[in-house]
Amino acid sequence: MMKKKLLFGALLAGGVVVWKKVGQERAEVSLVGKVAIVTGASAGIGEATAHALARAGATVVLVARRAEELARVAGDLERYDRPMMVCVADVTDDGSLVGLVERVVERFGRIDILVNNAGLSMGGPFAEHDARYMRKMVEVNVYGLLRMTQLVVPIMKRQGGGHIVNVSSVAAILPIAGQTAYASTRMAVIAFSNALRRELMGSGVFVSVVLPGWTKTGMMADMDEDKLRESGLINPLVTVDEAVVPAEAIVDVIRYRRRKMVLGGIQIKMGAFFDLFSTHLVDWLLLATLDRDKSVEVLRDLG
């Protein structure tokens, strides 16, 4: 049995290498003139993604709840001399999303790219999570993403193509104590992306998922990096990225129609790979490398 597992692992690893090589040879897709909706565009990864798309020549539609912050981002995007649109909307409000899609189609006539980036996070002991905030997180991270996509897919199919990028997290593929509820919502994003991609194959609509690791955004604003290192959550094999890193990854998966992009450093990628074969092994490795109590405590400040 062990030999079979090792053989399977070797074949899988070899397949991954070949697949990545093939993926790198795909023709590059131009983003010039593409109409791209970015949710959660008022800060962090969403803001950085808006800049990356505009630099690539796209027409960016900025979506978030905070009007003042959206106006600031829109002002910054003027440097690229590209058309843009600002839409104040709540991804958990159905009427808000329907109106948003209608306004975008009315103004630009099409929707080529949807980046589902809006998200909330929470950490700490699961039993102590605030129930109302936990429900809100599920609504934003899961329902809002599903509903926004549901409204856009028929438009993309009618126009003959499009690309949907869903932002998840490495917490989904290597979930740890202290991120129980948050990791669950991010895993739902991966399952949705995989199922939708298979449903839309041949339609011209592509689906990708990007999994950022630790990223310097508002979610980490209240976290103490020294305590993160003491707990073992951050080490030389785990990266702490600026928001531009996942933003460029989002543009990359659109340019080359990649299915998935995992960030966060080699330890994250190795842990997720090993978890495919032995959850027990990963449990042991996490127990050996993390101070569970310290990590759960420092993750209280994830927000």
Tab-separated table of N, CA, C and O in Angstrom, residues 78-171:
chain	number	residue	atom	x	y	z
A	78	GLU	N	-7.095	57.720	-12.218
A	78	GLU	CA	-7.126	58.681	-13.330
A	78	GLU	C	-5.778	58.771	-14.035
A	78	GLU	O	-5.702	59.147	-15.208
A	79	ARG	N	-4.702	58.409	-13.330
A	79	ARG	CA	-3.365	58.486	-13.932
A	79	ARG	C	-3.224	57.583	-15.155
A	79	ARG	O	-2.354	57.810	-15.997
A	80	TYR	N	-4.067	56.542	-15.255
A	80	TYR	CA	-3.951	55.603	-16.364
A	80	TYR	C	-4.731	56.044	-17.601
A	80	TYR	O	-4.635	55.405	-18.649
A	81	ASP	N	-5.502	57.099	-17.447
A	81	ASP	CA	-6.275	57.654	-18.565
A	81	ASP	C	-7.157	56.593	-19.226
A	81	ASP	O	-7.186	56.453	-20.443
A	82	ARG	N	-7.845	55.817	-18.381
A	82	ARG	CA	-8.751	54.782	-18.862
A	82	ARG	C	-10.166	55.075	-18.370
A	82	ARG	O	-10.350	55.672	-17.303
A	83	PRO	N	-11.190	54.672	-19.144
A	83	PRO	CA	-12.561	54.821	-18.640
A	83	PRO	C	-12.722	54.022	-17.349
A	83	PRO	O	-12.083	52.984	-17.174
A	84	MET	N	-13.572	54.495	-16.474
A	84	MET	CA	-13.843	53.752	-15.243
A	84	MET	C	-15.240	54.081	-14.760
A	84	MET	O	-15.900	54.995	-15.261
A	85	MET	N	-15.677	53.350	-13.756
A	85	MET	CA	-17.011	53.565	-13.195
A	85	MET	C	-16.961	53.234	-11.718
A	85	MET	O	-16.294	52.268	-11.314
A	86	VAL	N	-17.654	54.025	-10.917
A	86	VAL	CA	-17.720	53.800	-9.479
A	86	VAL	C	-19.134	53.379	-9.106
A	86	VAL	O	-20.101	54.072	-9.447
A	87	CYS	N	-19.266	52.255	-8.421
A	87	CYS	CA	-20.579	51.758	-8.001
A	87	CYS	C	-20.553	51.442	-6.509
A	87	CYS	O	-19.854	50.519	-6.080
A	88	VAL	N	-21.294	52.204	-5.741
A	88	VAL	CA	-21.429	51.909	-4.321
A	88	VAL	C	-22.482	50.813	-4.176
A	88	VAL	O	-23.638	50.996	-4.557
A	89	ALA	N	-22.072	49.651	-3.676
A	89	ALA	CA	-22.992	48.518	-3.587
A	89	ALA	C	-22.558	47.584	-2.474
A	89	ALA	O	-21.380	47.486	-2.138
A	90	ASP	N	-23.540	46.880	-1.922
A	90	ASP	CA	-23.308	45.877	-0.888
A	90	ASP	C	-23.531	44.508	-1.521
A	90	ASP	O	-24.625	44.221	-2.028
A	91	VAL	N	-22.508	43.657	-1.527
A	91	VAL	CA	-22.623	42.365	-2.216
A	91	VAL	C	-23.608	41.418	-1.545
A	91	VAL	O	-23.946	40.381	-2.116
A	92	THR	N	-24.071	41.754	-0.355
A	92	THR	CA	-25.066	40.903	0.307
A	92	THR	C	-26.493	41.360	0.030
A	92	THR	O	-27.445	40.712	0.454
A	93	ASP	N	-26.639	42.469	-0.691
A	93	ASP	CA	-27.959	43.023	-0.985
A	93	ASP	C	-28.316	42.744	-2.436
A	93	ASP	O	-27.682	43.272	-3.348
A	94	ASP	N	-29.325	41.916	-2.652
A	94	ASP	CA	-29.669	41.476	-3.999
A	94	ASP	C	-30.026	42.638	-4.921
A	94	ASP	O	-29.564	42.701	-6.063
A	95	GLY	N	-30.850	43.554	-4.427
A	95	GLY	CA	-31.253	44.691	-5.247
A	95	GLY	C	-30.067	45.540	-5.649
A	95	GLY	O	-29.994	46.056	-6.776
A	96	SER	N	-29.132	45.682	-4.733
A	96	SER	CA	-27.926	46.451	-4.997
A	96	SER	C	-27.111	45.830	-6.128
A	96	SER	O	-26.609	46.525	-7.017
A	97	LEU	N	-26.994	44.506	-6.120
A	97	LEU	CA	-26.210	43.811	-7.148
A	97	LEU	C	-26.911	43.841	-8.505
A	97	LEU	O	-26.261	44.036	-9.537
A	98	VAL	N	-28.215	43.646	-8.509
A	98	VAL	CA	-28.967	43.693	-9.768
A	98	VAL	C	-28.816	45.070	-10.413
A	98	VAL	O	-28.553	45.189	-11.616
A	99	GLY	N	-28.961	46.117	-9.603
A	99	GLY	CA	-28.807	47.476	-10.118
A	99	GLY	C	-27.405	47.731	-10.636
A	99	GLY	O	-27.219	48.397	-11.667
A	100	LEU	N	-26.407	47.226	-9.926
A	100	LEU	CA	-25.014	47.391	-10.336
A	100	LEU	C	-24.780	46.795	-11.723
A	100	LEU	O	-24.226	47.451	-12.621
A	101	VAL	N	-25.193	45.557	-11.928
A	101	VAL	CA	-24.975	44.878	-13.212
A	101	VAL	C	-25.712	45.610	-14.333
A	101	VAL	O	-25.171	45.798	-15.433
A	102	GLU	N	-26.920	46.034	-14.064
A	102	GLU	CA	-27.693	46.762	-15.074
A	102	GLU	C	-27.002	48.059	-15.478
A	102	GLU	O	-26.947	48.400	-16.669
A	103	ARG	N	-26.452	48.779	-14.505
A	103	ARG	CA	-25.777	50.053	-14.807
A	103	ARG	C	-24.511	49.837	-15.633
A	103	ARG	O	-24.215	50.605	-16.545
A	104	VAL	N	-23.777	48.796	-15.297
A	104	VAL	CA	-22.541	48.519	-16.038
A	104	VAL	C	-22.852	48.164	-17.490
A	104	VAL	O	-22.221	48.676	-18.422
A	105	VAL	N	-23.844	47.296	-17.708
A	105	VAL	CA	-24.208	46.899	-19.068
A	105	VAL	C	-24.777	48.091	-19.841
A	105	VAL	O	-24.488	48.268	-21.038
A	106	GLU	N	-25.560	48.907	-19.169
A	106	GLU	CA	-26.134	50.087	-19.825
A	106	GLU	C	-25.040	51.043	-20.297
A	106	GLU	O	-25.127	51.617	-21.391
A	107	ARG	N	-24.000	51.207	-19.507
A	107	ARG	CA	-22.938	52.161	-19.851
A	107	ARG	C	-21.928	51.581	-20.839
A	107	ARG	O	-21.541	52.259	-21.796
A	108	PHE	N	-21.491	50.338	-20.609
A	108	PHE	CA	-20.403	49.789	-21.424
A	108	PHE	C	-20.842	48.713	-22.423
A	108	PHE	O	-20.075	48.334	-23.295
A	109	GLY	N	-22.049	48.181	-22.239
A	109	GLY	CA	-22.570	47.214	-23.197
A	109	GLY	C	-22.120	45.783	-22.986
A	109	GLY	O	-22.607	44.871	-23.666
A	110	ARG	N	-21.211	45.560	-22.039
A	110	ARG	CA	-20.698	44.214	-21.817
A	110	ARG	C	-19.981	44.124	-20.473
A	110	ARG	O	-19.676	45.146	-19.850
A	111	ILE	N	-19.706	42.905	-20.037
A	111	ILE	CA	-18.887	42.638	-18.845
A	111	ILE	C	-17.935	41.509	-19.229
A	111	ILE	O	-18.371	40.394	-19.519
A	112	ASP	N	-16.651	41.799	-19.253
A	112	ASP	CA	-15.665	40.818	-19.686
A	112	ASP	C	-14.991	40.091	-18.524
A	112	ASP	O	-14.588	38.935	-18.670
A	113	ILE	N	-14.845	40.790	-17.404
A	113	ILE	CA	-14.111	40.227	-16.268
A	113	ILE	C	-14.871	40.543	-14.984
A	113	ILE	O	-15.340	41.670	-14.790
A	114	LEU	N	-14.986	39.560	-14.118
A	114	LEU	CA	-15.516	39.776	-12.772
A	114	LEU	C	-14.501	39.260	-11.774
A	114	LEU	O	-14.131	38.082	-11.818
A	115	VAL	N	-14.034	40.140	-10.899
A	115	VAL	CA	-13.134	39.739	-9.820
A	115	VAL	C	-13.919	39.799	-8.517
A	115	VAL	O	-14.220	40.887	-8.003
A	116	ASN	N	-14.294	38.645	-8.004
A	116	ASN	CA	-15.018	38.554	-6.732
A	116	ASN	C	-14.003	38.599	-5.601
A	116	ASN	O	-13.488	37.574	-5.159
A	117	ASN	N	-13.725	39.803	-5.128
A	117	ASN	CA	-12.689	39.989	-4.115
A	117	ASN	C	-13.238	40.361	-2.747
A	117	ASN	O	-12.582	40.123	-1.736
A	118	ALA	N	-14.429	40.932	-2.681
A	118	ALA	CA	-14.976	41.392	-1.405
A	118	ALA	C	-14.981	40.254	-0.383
A	118	ALA	O	-15.370	39.131	-0.698
A	119	GLY	N	-14.526	40.543	0.819
A	119	GLY	CA	-14.490	39.492	1.827
A	119	GLY	C	-14.290	40.025	3.228
A	119	GLY	O	-13.758	41.123	3.421
A	120	LEU	N	-14.737	39.252	4.192
A	120	LEU	CA	-14.533	39.547	5.605
A	120	LEU	C	-13.774	38.390	6.235
A	120	LEU	O	-13.785	37.270	5.719
A	121	SER	N	-13.121	38.656	7.348
A	121	SER	CA	-12.417	37.587	8.059
A	121	SER	C	-12.654	37.705	9.552
A	121	SER	O	-13.047	38.764	10.051
A	122	MET	N	-12.425	36.627	10.257
A	122	MET	CA	-12.470	36.624	11.712
A	122	MET	C	-11.632	35.459	12.197
A	122	MET	O	-11.435	34.470	11.489
A	123	GLY	N	-11.097	35.601	13.403
A	123	GLY	CA	-10.255	34.545	13.931
A	123	GLY	C	-10.438	34.376	15.432
A	123	GLY	O	-11.264	35.042	16.060
A	124	GLY	N	-9.636	33.492	16.007
A	124	GLY	CA	-9.741	33.191	17.422
A	124	GLY	C	-10.516	31.910	17.653
A	124	GLY	O	-10.865	31.197	16.712
A	125	PRO	N	-10.799	31.579	18.913
A	125	PRO	CA	-11.516	30.335	19.232
A	125	PRO	C	-12.901	30.311	18.576
A	125	PRO	O	-13.679	31.252	18.729
A	126	PHE	N	-13.209	29.249	17.869
A	126	PHE	CA	-14.471	29.154	17.148
A	126	PHE	C	-15.681	29.308	18.073
A	126	PHE	O	-16.655	29.979	17.734
A	127	ALA	N	-15.606	28.708	19.245
A	127	ALA	CA	-16.749	28.748	20.173
A	127	ALA	C	-17.060	30.160	20.652
A	127	ALA	O	-18.161	30.424	21.139
A	128	GLU	N	-16.103	31.071	20.503
A	128	GLU	CA	-16.290	32.437	20.981
A	128	GLU	C	-16.650	33.418	19.864
A	128	GLU	O	-16.789	34.613	20.102
A	129	HIS	N	-16.797	32.948	18.632
A	129	HIS	CA	-17.139	33.841	17.515
A	129	HIS	C	-18.494	34.510	17.755
A	129	HIS	O	-19.442	33.864	18.220
A	130	ASP	N	-18.561	35.777	17.404
A	130	ASP	CA	-19.829	36.497	17.456
A	130	ASP	C	-20.731	35.955	16.346
A	130	ASP	O	-20.369	35.993	15.165
A	131	ALA	N	-21.910	35.468	16.712
A	131	ALA	CA	-22.777	34.785	15.752
A	131	ALA	C	-23.237	35.711	14.636
A	131	ALA	O	-23.312	35.307	13.469
A	132	ARG	N	-23.560	36.965	14.987
A	132	ARG	CA	-24.042	37.891	13.959
A	132	ARG	C	-22.954	38.223	12.955
A	132	ARG	O	-23.192	38.284	11.742
A	133	TYR	N	-21.726	38.431	13.434
A	133	TYR	CA	-20.627	38.741	12.524
A	133	TYR	C	-20.278	37.510	11.682
A	133	TYR	O	-19.953	37.630	10.497
A	134	MET	N	-20.366	36.340	12.283
A	134	MET	CA	-20.082	35.114	11.538
A	134	MET	C	-21.073	34.947	10.388
A	134	MET	O	-20.692	34.580	9.274
A	135	ARG	N	-22.343	35.228	10.645
A	135	ARG	CA	-23.360	35.164	9.581
A	135	ARG	C	-23.045	36.183	8.484
A	135	ARG	O	-23.138	35.881	7.285
A	136	LYS	N	-22.648	37.397	8.887
A	136	LYS	CA	-22.307	38.426	7.915
A	136	LYS	C	-21.127	37.985	7.047
A	136	LYS	O	-21.124	38.200	5.829
A	137	MET	N	-20.130	37.366	7.679
A	137	MET	CA	-18.971	36.893	6.932
A	137	MET	C	-19.383	35.858	5.890
A	137	MET	O	-18.904	35.894	4.740
A	138	VAL	N	-20.252	34.938	6.263
A	138	VAL	CA	-20.725	33.923	5.319
A	138	VAL	C	-21.483	34.593	4.167
A	138	VAL	O	-21.319	34.223	2.993
A	139	GLU	N	-22.281	35.584	4.477
A	139	GLU	CA	-23.059	36.266	3.442
A	139	GLU	C	-22.156	36.985	2.446
A	139	GLU	O	-22.400	36.957	1.235
A	140	VAL	N	-21.098	37.641	2.958
A	140	VAL	CA	-20.181	38.368	2.083
A	140	VAL	C	-19.290	37.415	1.304
A	140	VAL	O	-19.176	37.496	0.071
A	141	ASN	N	-18.649	36.482	2.014
A	141	ASN	CA	-17.641	35.623	1.396
A	141	ASN	C	-18.219	34.568	0.473
A	141	ASN	O	-17.556	34.139	-0.476
A	142	VAL	N	-19.449	34.140	0.755
A	142	VAL	CA	-20.029	33.045	-0.025
A	142	VAL	C	-21.238	33.519	-0.840
A	142	VAL	O	-21.207	33.514	-2.066
A	143	TYR	N	-22.301	33.954	-0.165
A	143	TYR	CA	-23.512	34.310	-0.911
A	143	TYR	C	-23.267	35.466	-1.883
A	143	TYR	O	-23.692	35.404	-3.051
A	144	GLY	N	-22.604	36.518	-1.425
A	144	GLY	CA	-22.366	37.662	-2.300
A	144	GLY	C	-21.605	37.263	-3.549
A	144	GLY	O	-21.917	37.709	-4.659
A	145	LEU	N	-20.614	36.415	-3.388
A	145	LEU	CA	-19.815	35.934	-4.512
A	145	LEU	C	-20.665	35.090	-5.468
A	145	LEU	O	-20.606	35.261	-6.697
A	146	LEU	N	-21.467	34.182	-4.906
A	146	LEU	CA	-22.328	33.345	-5.741
A	146	LEU	C	-23.335	34.188	-6.509
A	146	LEU	O	-23.526	34.005	-7.718
A	147	ARG	N	-23.985	35.116	-5.819
A	147	ARG	CA	-25.047	35.899	-6.460
A	147	ARG	C	-24.490	36.839	-7.522
A	147	ARG	O	-25.067	36.973	-8.602
A	148	MET	N	-23.353	37.468	-7.235
A	148	MET	CA	-22.734	38.354	-8.213
A	148	MET	C	-22.387	37.571	-9.476
A	148	MET	O	-22.635	38.026	-10.600
A	149	THR	N	-21.834	36.386	-9.292
A	149	THR	CA	-21.473	35.547	-10.428
A	149	THR	C	-22.708	35.109	-11.196
A	149	THR	O	-22.723	35.096	-12.439
A	150	GLN	N	-23.753	34.751	-10.476
A	150	GLN	CA	-24.988	34.297	-11.104
A	150	GLN	C	-25.576	35.361	-12.027
A	150	GLN	O	-26.126	35.057	-13.087
A	151	LEU	N	-25.438	36.623	-11.648
A	151	LEU	CA	-25.961	37.722	-12.455
A	151	LEU	C	-25.099	37.989	-13.687
A	151	LEU	O	-25.605	38.430	-14.726
A	152	VAL	N	-23.818	37.730	-13.583
A	152	VAL	CA	-22.886	38.068	-14.660
A	152	VAL	C	-22.741	36.952	-15.695
A	152	VAL	O	-22.552	37.223	-16.889
A	153	VAL	N	-22.839	35.688	-15.278
A	153	VAL	CA	-22.616	34.564	-16.190
A	153	VAL	C	-23.508	34.620	-17.438
A	153	VAL	O	-23.005	34.438	-18.566
A	154	PRO	N	-24.824	34.868	-17.330
A	154	PRO	CA	-25.652	34.904	-18.553
A	154	PRO	C	-25.197	35.986	-19.535
A	154	PRO	O	-25.260	35.778	-20.758
A	155	ILE	N	-24.732	37.103	-19.016
A	155	ILE	CA	-24.248	38.190	-19.879
A	155	ILE	C	-22.995	37.746	-20.619
A	155	ILE	O	-22.855	37.942	-21.835
A	156	MET	N	-22.061	37.123	-19.902
A	156	MET	CA	-20.831	36.649	-20.531
A	156	MET	C	-21.121	35.581	-21.579
A	156	MET	O	-20.503	35.561	-22.660
A	157	LYS	N	-22.061	34.688	-21.295
A	157	LYS	CA	-22.399	33.635	-22.254
A	157	LYS	C	-23.023	34.225	-23.517
A	157	LYS	O	-22.708	33.795	-24.634
A	158	ARG	N	-23.880	35.230	-23.349
A	158	ARG	CA	-24.520	35.855	-24.512
A	158	ARG	C	-23.504	36.566	-25.392
A	158	ARG	O	-23.622	36.551	-26.620
A	159	GLN	N	-22.515	37.197	-24.772
A	159	GLN	CA	-21.539	37.945	-25.560
A	159	GLN	C	-20.411	37.049	-26.089
A	159	GLN	O	-19.541	37.506	-26.821
A	160	GLY	N	-20.418	35.777	-25.709
A	160	GLY	CA	-19.472	34.821	-26.259
A	160	GLY	C	-18.225	34.587	-25.452
A	160	GLY	O	-17.314	33.878	-25.891
A	161	GLY	N	-18.141	35.154	-24.246
A	161	GLY	CA	-16.966	34.893	-23.424
A	161	GLY	C	-16.825	35.843	-22.256
A	161	GLY	O	-17.513	36.856	-22.165
A	162	GLY	N	-15.918	35.489	-21.368
A	162	GLY	CA	-15.644	36.304	-20.190
A	162	GLY	C	-14.755	35.526	-19.234
A	162	GLY	O	-14.403	34.364	-19.497
A	163	HIS	N	-14.386	36.160	-18.135
A	163	HIS	CA	-13.518	35.496	-17.161
A	163	HIS	C	-13.938	35.911	-15.757
A	163	HIS	O	-14.057	37.095	-15.454
A	164	ILE	N	-14.152	34.921	-14.914
A	164	ILE	CA	-14.515	35.141	-13.520
A	164	ILE	C	-13.345	34.703	-12.649
A	164	ILE	O	-12.856	33.583	-12.777
A	165	VAL	N	-12.897	35.596	-11.778
A	165	VAL	CA	-11.815	35.273	-10.840
A	165	VAL	C	-12.359	35.391	-9.426
A	165	VAL	O	-12.834	36.458	-9.019
A	166	ASN	N	-12.306	34.301	-8.691
A	166	ASN	CA	-12.760	34.286	-7.309
A	166	ASN	C	-11.548	34.289	-6.371
A	166	ASN	O	-10.640	33.476	-6.523
A	167	VAL	N	-11.555	35.209	-5.427
A	167	VAL	CA	-10.454	35.308	-4.467
A	167	VAL	C	-10.807	34.494	-3.228
A	167	VAL	O	-11.786	34.784	-2.541
A	168	SER	N	-10.009	33.476	-2.965
A	168	SER	CA	-10.180	32.630	-1.793
A	168	SER	C	-9.051	32.952	-0.818
A	168	SER	O	-8.741	34.111	-0.579
A	169	SER	N	-8.408	31.938	-0.258
A	169	SER	CA	-7.312	32.131	0.687
A	169	SER	C	-6.602	30.797	0.885
A	169	SER	O	-7.212	29.733	0.753
A	170	VAL	N	-5.313	30.856	1.211
A	170	VAL	CA	-4.602	29.624	1.528
A	170	VAL	C	-5.173	28.987	2.792
A	170	VAL	O	-4.938	27.799	3.058
A	171	ALA	N	-5.946	29.750	3.564
A	171	ALA	CA	-6.613	29.179	4.741
A	171	ALA	C	-7.566	28.065	4.340
A	171	ALA	O	-7.890	27.191	5.145
